[in-house]
């Protein structure tokens, strides 16, 4: 009894003191009342067990009523508010029965009833779920699915249209549960001791002829037999680990087909490292961007460097840069090959230095590497190739994700980021303000701007447009329109006419919070799309934790932070940024079915905090260890600290679900279904497959069979979904985290294969590996 009394007393004091702190910040009275009740129970346990149980019974009833008033009958909010208190009632009930006191008969029925109400949401539809069904019928039989041979996958998004759609239909909702592993391969490229924290394996392979081509985080190209997964050759770009500062990533390679529509010759197996082969004149070419700012061209058949391109197959992308800090500029995404040029954009490190390399986008002759045009958002009107003694604009907004192209219109579409520093807007020119956080359409021939559509005005939140635009023709009330669909970090999905940039779905301006540090400003309004997955504004009631105690700490943190909804400006006080810079959508983008005019996406909801730190006198010893943590912003008055909004136990402070899958009808702009996605199986030592709706990063692929494939979540599974309903049809266990977008193709026997890279992701803590796994239907 003494131990039990002390336990209740300690919990009561914690609730009382923490609750008082919360009340002083304007929070709920509940925790103070609960703390007093716990202390009263502790003092009553030894001599007056009946009174203790009466008090505790009233606490259970009051807590249940308060919980339902805050969050309704929703499982995770209710379970974590009630769970600990229901467990602590058990020794009180047992003690009363053993001592033959009447308190047990009083407490037990109340405990039982509150427990039943607490678990009842398990048998109900989640209030965050949207149920519905999209048509399975083809509504546009002549839809453009890209200039790709059926069964191939010759660009990152399947084709330069970026649809992530395959015309293959062998795998259907009826047989998807018959998928099994066909082969598995390990690259041998693993995280090294000098790597940055965010070592990520985000690659989507290409399928060309009889071969698969996949890059690795340390910029190898691996060529595999498409039937067996057997290694054919490996090209190692020899990237020094110390050249990386924020990301060690490769999302894919790009492909130039042979001239005169010739077929790609069969791949040649070699045990000699491809980088040691004598360079050759190439007809077809593979392009590899490296993390030390090079573009490498190799022959797809042998892996030998292409002597005809640039300097013996290598192009130095640091040419004409205003600043050339090692590791501050690199390309993590495959370049765009279209219109006779290879167009390279790159990532500029966030928040390290005001004076950083340019975000210029450059087009080089696809055969020779000669610079044909350059478009720099810092000097957007002059695209003439830069002179040898000139430099590009300092730190201008960059495009770090994947671009798309419509060669019939002669346009390339680039998702644009922001100028560094992300949270400090006083360094930007009017031109940079115009093109930051947007999609810009550039002429393939000249690089001149055709149109631009901005998604955040004066971005202070690192809301870079992160995803490859998907291009399809869309039936609208005014007729068929050439459409561009692009998701954003803030949760909006914009649908634009890709010829003109005009909205197909309405864009409106909404009032935005004001108030920034001296010398800066916040835009009075921000755009939002009619098709949107933006989250509701957080409240104190949305705070969460595994127990009432860490939930209380999250509520205190919430009240201490500045928060006025989406687009709350960063501050010295510390601001809650929701959605956080991880984004509702990120580089995994969405997938579209051009035949059925449908979209599949994976919206996520995680809050971050953003704190501006005056640099004068600040300890920046451990700054610049990645995007999260403290970044120094050299040359600015403020450093910035970015981190997820987590409880003391390291779980998100906002209640789950945090991750969903969703289907939308692109003809109407309506979300038809939305289901939570992912389990905690690989996030806890107990390996419990509990579905909570987990975050993730990666993208989906839609097939003409009506099946969507996606891994992405923080559990190690590749899943198959029914596009029409969102139902999970099958899941295959992966040997590591699947934070990459899968692809699908036909092998030489005409069998549909699905391939997923499984290498994990350093910033979200999934299992690191070096696997490529292929699946096919059982015979």
Short mmCIF file of C-alpha atoms in Angstrom, two decimals, residues 245-675:
data_model
loop_
_atom_site.label_atom_id
_atom_site.label_comp_id
_atom_site.label_asym_id
_atom_site.label_seq_id
_atom_site.Cartn_x
_atom_site.Cartn_y
_atom_site.Cartn_z
CA UNK A 245 27.01 18.51 -45.96
CA UNK A 246 23.24 17.85 -45.88
CA UNK A 247 22.26 14.90 -48.08
CA UNK A 248 23.92 11.74 -49.40
CA UNK A 249 21.26 10.86 -51.92
CA UNK A 250 20.63 9.77 -55.49
CA UNK A 251 17.07 9.51 -56.82
CA UNK A 252 17.89 8.20 -60.26
CA UNK A 253 19.70 8.41 -63.57
CA UNK A 254 18.47 9.81 -66.89
CA UNK A 255 18.51 8.28 -70.35
CA UNK A 256 19.18 9.45 -73.91
CA UNK A 257 17.90 6.81 -76.38
CA UNK A 258 19.98 5.72 -79.39
CA UNK A 259 19.72 7.89 -82.49
CA UNK A 260 17.41 7.03 -85.39
CA UNK A 261 15.06 5.04 -83.13
CA UNK A 262 17.58 2.20 -82.92
CA UNK A 263 17.14 -0.38 -80.18
CA UNK A 264 19.49 -0.34 -77.23
CA UNK A 265 22.09 -3.12 -77.70
CA UNK A 266 22.06 -5.97 -75.14
CA UNK A 267 23.94 -5.12 -71.97
CA UNK A 268 27.45 -6.56 -71.59
CA UNK A 269 28.42 -8.22 -68.33
CA UNK A 270 31.80 -7.23 -66.95
CA UNK A 271 33.73 -7.85 -63.74
CA UNK A 272 35.93 -4.81 -64.42
CA UNK A 273 34.78 -1.63 -62.63
CA UNK A 274 33.13 0.42 -65.35
CA UNK A 275 34.93 3.60 -64.29
CA UNK A 276 38.22 1.89 -65.27
CA UNK A 277 37.11 1.19 -68.84
CA UNK A 278 38.45 3.25 -71.71
CA UNK A 279 35.98 5.98 -72.61
CA UNK A 280 34.12 5.63 -75.88
CA UNK A 281 31.95 7.50 -78.35
CA UNK A 282 28.37 6.96 -77.13
CA UNK A 283 25.16 6.84 -79.07
CA UNK A 284 22.77 6.13 -76.21
CA UNK A 285 23.78 7.70 -72.87
CA UNK A 286 23.01 7.48 -69.16
CA UNK A 287 23.43 10.64 -67.10
CA UNK A 288 24.38 10.49 -63.42
CA UNK A 289 24.32 13.61 -61.22
CA UNK A 290 26.78 13.42 -58.35
CA UNK A 291 26.86 14.87 -54.88
CA UNK A 292 30.16 16.62 -55.58
CA UNK A 293 28.55 18.66 -58.37
CA UNK A 294 29.40 16.74 -61.52
CA UNK A 295 27.30 15.35 -64.36
CA UNK A 296 28.64 12.05 -65.67
CA UNK A 297 27.65 10.44 -69.00
CA UNK A 298 28.21 6.71 -69.51
CA UNK A 299 27.36 4.10 -72.13
CA UNK A 300 24.32 2.00 -71.06
CA UNK A 301 25.76 -1.17 -72.55
CA UNK A 302 29.17 -1.20 -70.88
CA UNK A 303 29.21 1.60 -68.29
CA UNK A 304 32.23 3.23 -69.96
CA UNK A 305 32.34 7.03 -69.90
CA UNK A 306 31.21 8.86 -73.02
CA UNK A 307 34.24 10.57 -74.58
CA UNK A 308 32.00 12.78 -76.72
CA UNK A 309 30.34 14.46 -73.72
CA UNK A 310 32.02 17.41 -71.95
CA UNK A 311 35.44 16.50 -70.54
CA UNK A 312 35.77 12.81 -71.31
CA UNK A 313 32.29 12.11 -69.99
CA UNK A 314 32.31 14.49 -67.02
CA UNK A 315 30.89 17.99 -66.67
CA UNK A 316 31.88 20.23 -63.73
CA UNK A 317 28.68 21.90 -62.49
CA UNK A 318 30.53 24.40 -60.31
CA UNK A 319 31.53 26.46 -63.35
CA UNK A 320 30.68 30.19 -63.03
CA UNK A 321 29.34 29.77 -59.50
CA UNK A 322 29.68 32.91 -57.34
CA UNK A 323 30.70 30.82 -54.31
CA UNK A 324 32.11 27.31 -54.40
CA UNK A 325 32.01 25.89 -50.89
CA UNK A 326 32.50 22.14 -50.98
CA UNK A 327 29.21 20.31 -50.52
CA UNK A 328 26.99 23.39 -50.77
CA UNK A 329 25.70 22.59 -54.28
CA UNK A 330 24.81 19.16 -55.66
CA UNK A 331 22.17 17.34 -57.70
CA UNK A 332 20.19 14.64 -55.95
CA UNK A 333 17.56 14.29 -58.68
CA UNK A 334 18.04 13.02 -62.24
CA UNK A 335 18.40 15.71 -64.93
CA UNK A 336 15.79 16.22 -67.62
CA UNK A 337 16.65 14.90 -71.10
CA UNK A 338 14.36 16.50 -73.71
CA UNK A 339 14.53 18.57 -76.88
CA UNK A 340 18.15 17.73 -77.61
CA UNK A 341 19.46 19.02 -74.27
CA UNK A 342 20.15 17.65 -70.83
CA UNK A 343 18.88 20.17 -68.27
CA UNK A 344 20.51 20.21 -64.86
CA UNK A 345 19.20 21.86 -61.73
CA UNK A 346 20.57 21.36 -58.26
CA UNK A 347 20.15 21.72 -54.55
CA UNK A 348 21.76 24.54 -52.55
CA UNK A 349 22.25 23.83 -48.86
CA UNK A 350 19.54 25.34 -46.69
CA UNK A 351 20.52 27.88 -44.05
CA UNK A 352 24.29 27.41 -44.01
CA UNK A 353 25.50 30.64 -45.60
CA UNK A 354 23.86 33.75 -47.06
CA UNK A 355 26.56 33.68 -49.73
CA UNK A 356 26.07 30.30 -51.38
CA UNK A 357 26.18 28.90 -54.92
CA UNK A 358 23.50 29.86 -57.42
CA UNK A 359 20.33 27.87 -58.05
CA UNK A 360 20.75 28.35 -61.83
CA UNK A 361 19.09 25.85 -64.22
CA UNK A 362 21.34 24.97 -67.18
CA UNK A 363 20.77 23.20 -70.50
CA UNK A 364 23.69 21.43 -72.20
CA UNK A 365 23.84 19.83 -75.61
CA UNK A 366 22.90 16.25 -74.90
CA UNK A 367 25.73 14.85 -77.07
CA UNK A 368 28.59 17.28 -76.48
CA UNK A 369 27.93 18.95 -73.12
CA UNK A 370 28.10 22.43 -74.67
CA UNK A 371 26.13 25.00 -72.65
CA UNK A 372 23.08 26.01 -74.71
CA UNK A 373 21.25 28.26 -72.23
CA UNK A 374 21.09 29.11 -68.56
CA UNK A 375 18.11 30.39 -66.61
CA UNK A 376 18.95 31.99 -63.27
CA UNK A 377 16.01 33.23 -61.21
CA UNK A 378 18.31 35.95 -59.90
CA UNK A 379 18.69 37.26 -63.50
CA UNK A 380 15.66 35.68 -65.19
CA UNK A 381 15.52 37.60 -68.47
CA UNK A 382 18.95 36.78 -69.94
CA UNK A 383 19.35 33.10 -70.82
CA UNK A 384 22.32 33.54 -73.15
CA UNK A 385 25.13 31.16 -72.12
CA UNK A 386 27.21 32.88 -69.49
CA UNK A 387 30.67 34.18 -70.36
CA UNK A 388 33.82 32.57 -68.96
CA UNK A 389 34.53 35.45 -66.56
CA UNK A 390 30.94 36.00 -65.42
CA UNK A 391 29.15 34.49 -62.40
CA UNK A 392 25.59 33.47 -61.69
CA UNK A 393 23.48 35.15 -58.99
CA UNK A 394 24.37 34.42 -55.38
CA UNK A 395 22.09 31.94 -53.56
CA UNK A 396 19.25 32.33 -56.08
CA UNK A 397 16.21 30.02 -55.73
CA UNK A 398 16.97 26.51 -56.93
CA UNK A 399 15.06 23.51 -58.25
CA UNK A 400 16.23 20.44 -56.37
CA UNK A 401 13.44 18.04 -57.33
CA UNK A 402 12.55 16.38 -60.64
CA UNK A 403 11.39 18.33 -63.70
CA UNK A 404 8.84 17.34 -66.36
CA UNK A 405 8.54 18.21 -70.05
CA UNK A 406 5.98 18.49 -72.84
CA UNK A 407 8.05 18.33 -76.02
CA UNK A 408 5.01 19.05 -78.20
CA UNK A 409 4.61 22.40 -76.42
CA UNK A 410 8.39 22.81 -76.20
CA UNK A 411 8.21 23.45 -72.44
CA UNK A 412 9.97 22.11 -69.35
CA UNK A 413 8.39 22.48 -65.91
CA UNK A 414 10.52 23.05 -62.83
CA UNK A 415 9.35 22.95 -59.19
CA UNK A 416 11.18 25.85 -57.53
CA UNK A 417 12.64 26.20 -54.06
CA UNK A 418 13.62 29.25 -52.09
CA UNK A 419 16.66 31.42 -51.63
CA UNK A 420 18.76 30.56 -48.59
CA UNK A 421 18.23 31.43 -45.75
CA UNK A 422 14.73 29.98 -45.86
CA UNK A 423 13.42 31.76 -42.77
CA UNK A 424 14.93 35.20 -43.45
CA UNK A 425 13.38 37.10 -46.34
CA UNK A 426 15.32 40.36 -46.25
CA UNK A 427 18.05 39.15 -48.64
CA UNK A 428 15.82 38.51 -51.64
CA UNK A 429 15.54 40.55 -54.82
CA UNK A 430 12.19 41.18 -56.55
CA UNK A 431 13.06 38.62 -59.23
CA UNK A 432 13.89 35.98 -56.63
CA UNK A 433 10.63 36.73 -54.83
CA UNK A 434 8.72 36.20 -58.06
CA UNK A 435 10.07 32.75 -58.88
CA UNK A 436 10.60 31.23 -55.41
CA UNK A 437 8.31 28.41 -54.26
CA UNK A 438 6.55 28.05 -57.59
CA UNK A 439 6.40 26.08 -60.80
CA UNK A 440 8.08 27.79 -63.71
CA UNK A 441 7.68 26.77 -67.37
CA UNK A 442 10.81 27.29 -69.49
CA UNK A 443 11.30 27.00 -73.24
CA UNK A 444 13.27 23.87 -74.09
CA UNK A 445 14.91 25.78 -76.93
CA UNK A 446 15.88 29.06 -75.25
CA UNK A 447 15.28 28.75 -71.52
CA UNK A 448 13.01 31.80 -71.55
CA UNK A 449 10.11 31.87 -69.10
CA UNK A 450 6.73 30.98 -70.60
CA UNK A 451 4.83 31.36 -67.32
CA UNK A 452 5.20 31.05 -63.55
CA UNK A 453 2.67 30.19 -60.85
CA UNK A 454 3.67 30.83 -57.25
CA UNK A 455 2.38 28.76 -54.33
CA UNK A 456 3.75 30.70 -51.34
CA UNK A 457 4.38 34.43 -51.22
CA UNK A 458 7.54 35.53 -49.44
CA UNK A 459 8.23 32.00 -48.18
CA UNK A 460 9.60 31.99 -44.61
CA UNK A 461 8.97 28.28 -43.93
CA UNK A 462 11.08 26.21 -46.37
CA UNK A 463 7.95 25.35 -48.34
CA UNK A 464 9.92 24.61 -51.52
CA UNK A 465 7.78 23.11 -54.27
CA UNK A 466 9.19 19.62 -53.71
CA UNK A 467 7.59 17.37 -56.29
CA UNK A 468 7.78 16.58 -59.99
CA UNK A 469 4.71 17.97 -61.81
CA UNK A 470 2.49 15.33 -63.41
CA UNK A 471 1.24 16.13 -66.93
CA UNK A 472 -1.99 14.78 -68.39
CA UNK A 473 -4.89 15.90 -70.56
CA UNK A 474 -7.92 16.65 -68.44
CA UNK A 475 -11.62 16.73 -69.26
CA UNK A 476 -13.09 19.97 -67.90
CA UNK A 477 -16.46 21.74 -68.31
CA UNK A 478 -14.83 23.91 -70.99
CA UNK A 479 -13.34 20.96 -72.88
CA UNK A 480 -10.07 19.04 -72.83
CA UNK A 481 -7.16 21.00 -71.35
CA UNK A 482 -3.43 20.19 -71.16
CA UNK A 483 -3.07 19.95 -67.38
CA UNK A 484 -0.24 20.04 -64.90
CA UNK A 485 -0.82 18.64 -61.40
CA UNK A 486 1.66 19.45 -58.64
CA UNK A 487 1.38 18.83 -54.89
CA UNK A 488 2.99 21.13 -52.33
CA UNK A 489 4.45 20.89 -48.86
CA UNK A 490 1.64 23.02 -47.44
CA UNK A 491 -0.92 20.46 -48.61
CA UNK A 492 -2.44 22.11 -51.67
CA UNK A 493 -2.59 20.28 -54.99
CA UNK A 494 -2.54 22.77 -57.86
CA UNK A 495 -4.07 21.87 -61.22
CA UNK A 496 -2.95 24.28 -63.95
CA UNK A 497 -3.15 24.58 -67.70
CA UNK A 498 0.42 23.63 -68.61
CA UNK A 499 0.38 25.73 -71.78
CA UNK A 500 -0.63 29.00 -70.10
CA UNK A 501 -0.15 28.44 -66.36
CA UNK A 502 -3.73 29.48 -65.68
CA UNK A 503 -5.57 27.61 -62.90
CA UNK A 504 -7.97 24.84 -63.91
CA UNK A 505 -9.07 24.43 -60.30
CA UNK A 506 -9.61 27.79 -58.59
CA UNK A 507 -6.83 29.41 -56.58
CA UNK A 508 -7.90 31.81 -53.85
CA UNK A 509 -5.98 34.09 -51.51
CA UNK A 510 -6.50 33.68 -47.77
CA UNK A 511 -5.41 36.02 -44.94
CA UNK A 512 -2.15 34.98 -43.31
CA UNK A 513 -0.63 35.69 -39.87
CA UNK A 514 1.52 38.81 -39.59
CA UNK A 515 4.43 39.89 -37.42
CA UNK A 516 8.09 39.13 -38.09
CA UNK A 517 11.50 40.13 -36.81
CA UNK A 518 12.58 43.71 -37.62
CA UNK A 519 13.60 44.15 -41.25
CA UNK A 520 11.39 41.38 -42.58
CA UNK A 521 7.70 41.03 -43.35
CA UNK A 522 5.03 38.38 -43.89
CA UNK A 523 2.72 38.37 -46.89
CA UNK A 524 -0.78 39.49 -45.94
CA UNK A 525 -2.34 36.67 -47.96
CA UNK A 526 -1.32 33.22 -49.17
CA UNK A 527 -2.74 31.16 -52.04
CA UNK A 528 -4.67 27.93 -51.63
CA UNK A 529 -6.07 25.50 -54.18
CA UNK A 530 -9.60 24.17 -54.43
CA UNK A 531 -8.06 20.67 -54.29
CA UNK A 532 -6.30 20.64 -50.96
CA UNK A 533 -5.15 18.32 -48.19
CA UNK A 534 -4.15 21.15 -45.88
CA UNK A 535 -4.62 20.26 -42.21
CA UNK A 536 -6.97 21.89 -39.76
CA UNK A 537 -5.47 24.39 -37.36
CA UNK A 538 -4.01 22.69 -34.28
CA UNK A 539 -5.47 23.33 -30.83
CA UNK A 540 -4.36 22.43 -27.33
CA UNK A 541 -6.82 19.52 -27.46
CA UNK A 542 -4.85 18.04 -30.38
CA UNK A 543 -1.77 17.55 -28.21
CA UNK A 544 -0.88 13.95 -27.63
CA UNK A 545 1.43 11.63 -25.75
CA UNK A 546 1.71 8.02 -24.69
CA UNK A 547 0.52 9.04 -21.21
CA UNK A 548 -1.25 12.05 -19.69
CA UNK A 549 2.11 13.20 -18.33
CA UNK A 550 3.95 13.60 -21.64
CA UNK A 551 0.73 14.90 -23.17
CA UNK A 552 0.79 17.58 -20.48
CA UNK A 553 4.35 18.49 -21.46
CA UNK A 554 3.28 18.75 -25.11
CA UNK A 555 0.47 21.10 -24.11
CA UNK A 556 2.94 23.28 -22.22
CA UNK A 557 5.25 23.37 -25.25
CA UNK A 558 2.30 24.19 -27.50
CA UNK A 559 1.29 27.14 -25.32
CA UNK A 560 4.88 28.42 -25.16
CA UNK A 561 5.28 28.48 -28.94
CA UNK A 562 3.94 31.14 -31.24
CA UNK A 563 1.17 29.63 -33.35
CA UNK A 564 -1.57 31.32 -35.34
CA UNK A 565 -2.20 28.60 -37.90
CA UNK A 566 -0.63 27.83 -41.27
CA UNK A 567 2.08 30.36 -42.19
CA UNK A 568 2.84 31.50 -38.63
CA UNK A 569 6.11 33.43 -39.13
CA UNK A 570 9.30 32.10 -37.48
CA UNK A 571 10.33 33.94 -34.33
CA UNK A 572 12.89 34.19 -31.54
CA UNK A 573 10.18 32.88 -29.23
CA UNK A 574 9.92 29.75 -31.33
CA UNK A 575 7.08 29.17 -33.77
CA UNK A 576 5.04 26.07 -34.46
CA UNK A 577 5.12 25.36 -38.20
CA UNK A 578 2.28 23.13 -39.34
CA UNK A 579 2.53 21.56 -41.79
CA UNK A 580 6.24 21.35 -41.04
CA UNK A 581 8.99 21.60 -43.63
CA UNK A 582 8.79 17.81 -44.07
CA UNK A 583 5.60 18.69 -45.93
CA UNK A 584 2.16 17.24 -46.52
CA UNK A 585 3.71 16.14 -49.82
CA UNK A 586 7.42 15.91 -50.64
CA UNK A 587 9.64 14.64 -53.44
CA UNK A 588 7.62 11.39 -53.72
CA UNK A 589 4.94 13.50 -55.43
CA UNK A 590 1.65 11.93 -56.53
CA UNK A 591 0.72 9.48 -59.27
CA UNK A 592 -2.01 10.12 -61.86
CA UNK A 593 -4.03 7.78 -64.04
CA UNK A 594 -4.48 9.71 -67.33
CA UNK A 595 -7.08 7.23 -68.61
CA UNK A 596 -9.38 7.47 -65.59
CA UNK A 597 -8.43 11.05 -64.61
CA UNK A 598 -7.57 10.07 -61.05
CA UNK A 599 -4.85 10.88 -58.52
CA UNK A 600 -3.23 8.87 -55.73
CA UNK A 601 -1.24 10.62 -53.01
CA UNK A 602 0.21 10.14 -49.54
CA UNK A 603 -0.58 13.23 -47.42
CA UNK A 604 1.38 13.54 -44.16
CA UNK A 605 0.83 15.71 -41.11
CA UNK A 606 3.79 16.51 -38.86
CA UNK A 607 4.42 19.76 -37.04
CA UNK A 608 7.88 21.30 -36.69
CA UNK A 609 9.26 24.16 -34.67
CA UNK A 610 11.29 27.05 -36.08
CA UNK A 611 13.31 29.26 -33.75
CA UNK A 612 15.41 32.22 -34.85
CA UNK A 613 18.61 32.41 -32.81
CA UNK A 614 20.53 35.73 -32.69
CA UNK A 615 23.99 34.80 -33.93
CA UNK A 616 25.78 37.28 -31.70
CA UNK A 617 26.87 35.33 -28.64
CA UNK A 618 25.25 32.09 -29.78
CA UNK A 619 27.09 28.77 -29.43
CA UNK A 620 27.19 27.42 -32.97
CA UNK A 621 29.79 24.72 -32.32
CA UNK A 622 27.44 21.93 -33.36
CA UNK A 623 25.66 23.83 -36.12
CA UNK A 624 25.25 22.62 -39.70
CA UNK A 625 24.87 18.90 -39.06
CA UNK A 626 22.00 18.60 -41.52
CA UNK A 627 18.67 20.28 -42.22
CA UNK A 628 17.42 19.66 -38.68
CA UNK A 629 19.09 21.14 -35.62
CA UNK A 630 20.85 24.49 -35.61
CA UNK A 631 21.96 25.94 -38.96
CA UNK A 632 24.33 28.89 -38.77
CA UNK A 633 23.18 31.19 -41.63
CA UNK A 634 26.67 32.65 -41.96
CA UNK A 635 26.46 36.32 -42.90
CA UNK A 636 22.98 36.79 -41.38
CA UNK A 637 21.93 38.20 -38.02
CA UNK A 638 20.09 35.03 -37.07
CA UNK A 639 20.83 31.33 -37.07
CA UNK A 640 17.83 29.01 -37.14
CA UNK A 641 16.91 25.92 -35.15
CA UNK A 642 14.54 23.48 -36.84
CA UNK A 643 13.20 20.30 -35.27
CA UNK A 644 10.11 18.10 -35.20
CA UNK A 645 7.51 18.94 -32.56
CA UNK A 646 8.02 15.92 -30.26
CA UNK A 647 7.07 14.86 -26.74
CA UNK A 648 9.73 14.02 -24.10
CA UNK A 649 9.36 10.39 -25.23
CA UNK A 650 10.27 11.34 -28.80
CA UNK A 651 6.84 10.84 -30.39
CA UNK A 652 4.93 13.58 -32.24
CA UNK A 653 3.13 15.98 -29.93
CA UNK A 654 0.09 16.11 -32.18
CA UNK A 655 -2.29 13.18 -32.08
CA UNK A 656 -2.28 10.56 -34.86
CA UNK A 657 -2.96 9.66 -37.62
CA UNK A 658 0.13 11.30 -39.15
CA UNK A 659 0.02 9.60 -42.54
CA UNK A 660 -2.66 8.68 -45.05
CA UNK A 661 -3.24 7.47 -48.57
CA UNK A 662 -5.84 9.35 -50.57
CA UNK A 663 -7.58 9.20 -53.93
CA UNK A 664 -9.00 12.20 -55.79
CA UNK A 665 -11.08 12.58 -58.93
CA UNK A 666 -9.27 15.09 -61.13
CA UNK A 667 -12.38 15.83 -63.17
CA UNK A 668 -14.24 17.16 -60.12
CA UNK A 669 -11.36 18.10 -57.82
CA UNK A 670 -12.92 16.08 -54.98
CA UNK A 671 -11.16 13.76 -52.54
CA UNK A 672 -13.09 10.50 -52.89
CA UNK A 673 -11.39 8.41 -50.22
CA UNK A 674 -8.73 8.89 -47.55
CA UNK A 675 -7.40 6.15 -45.22
#
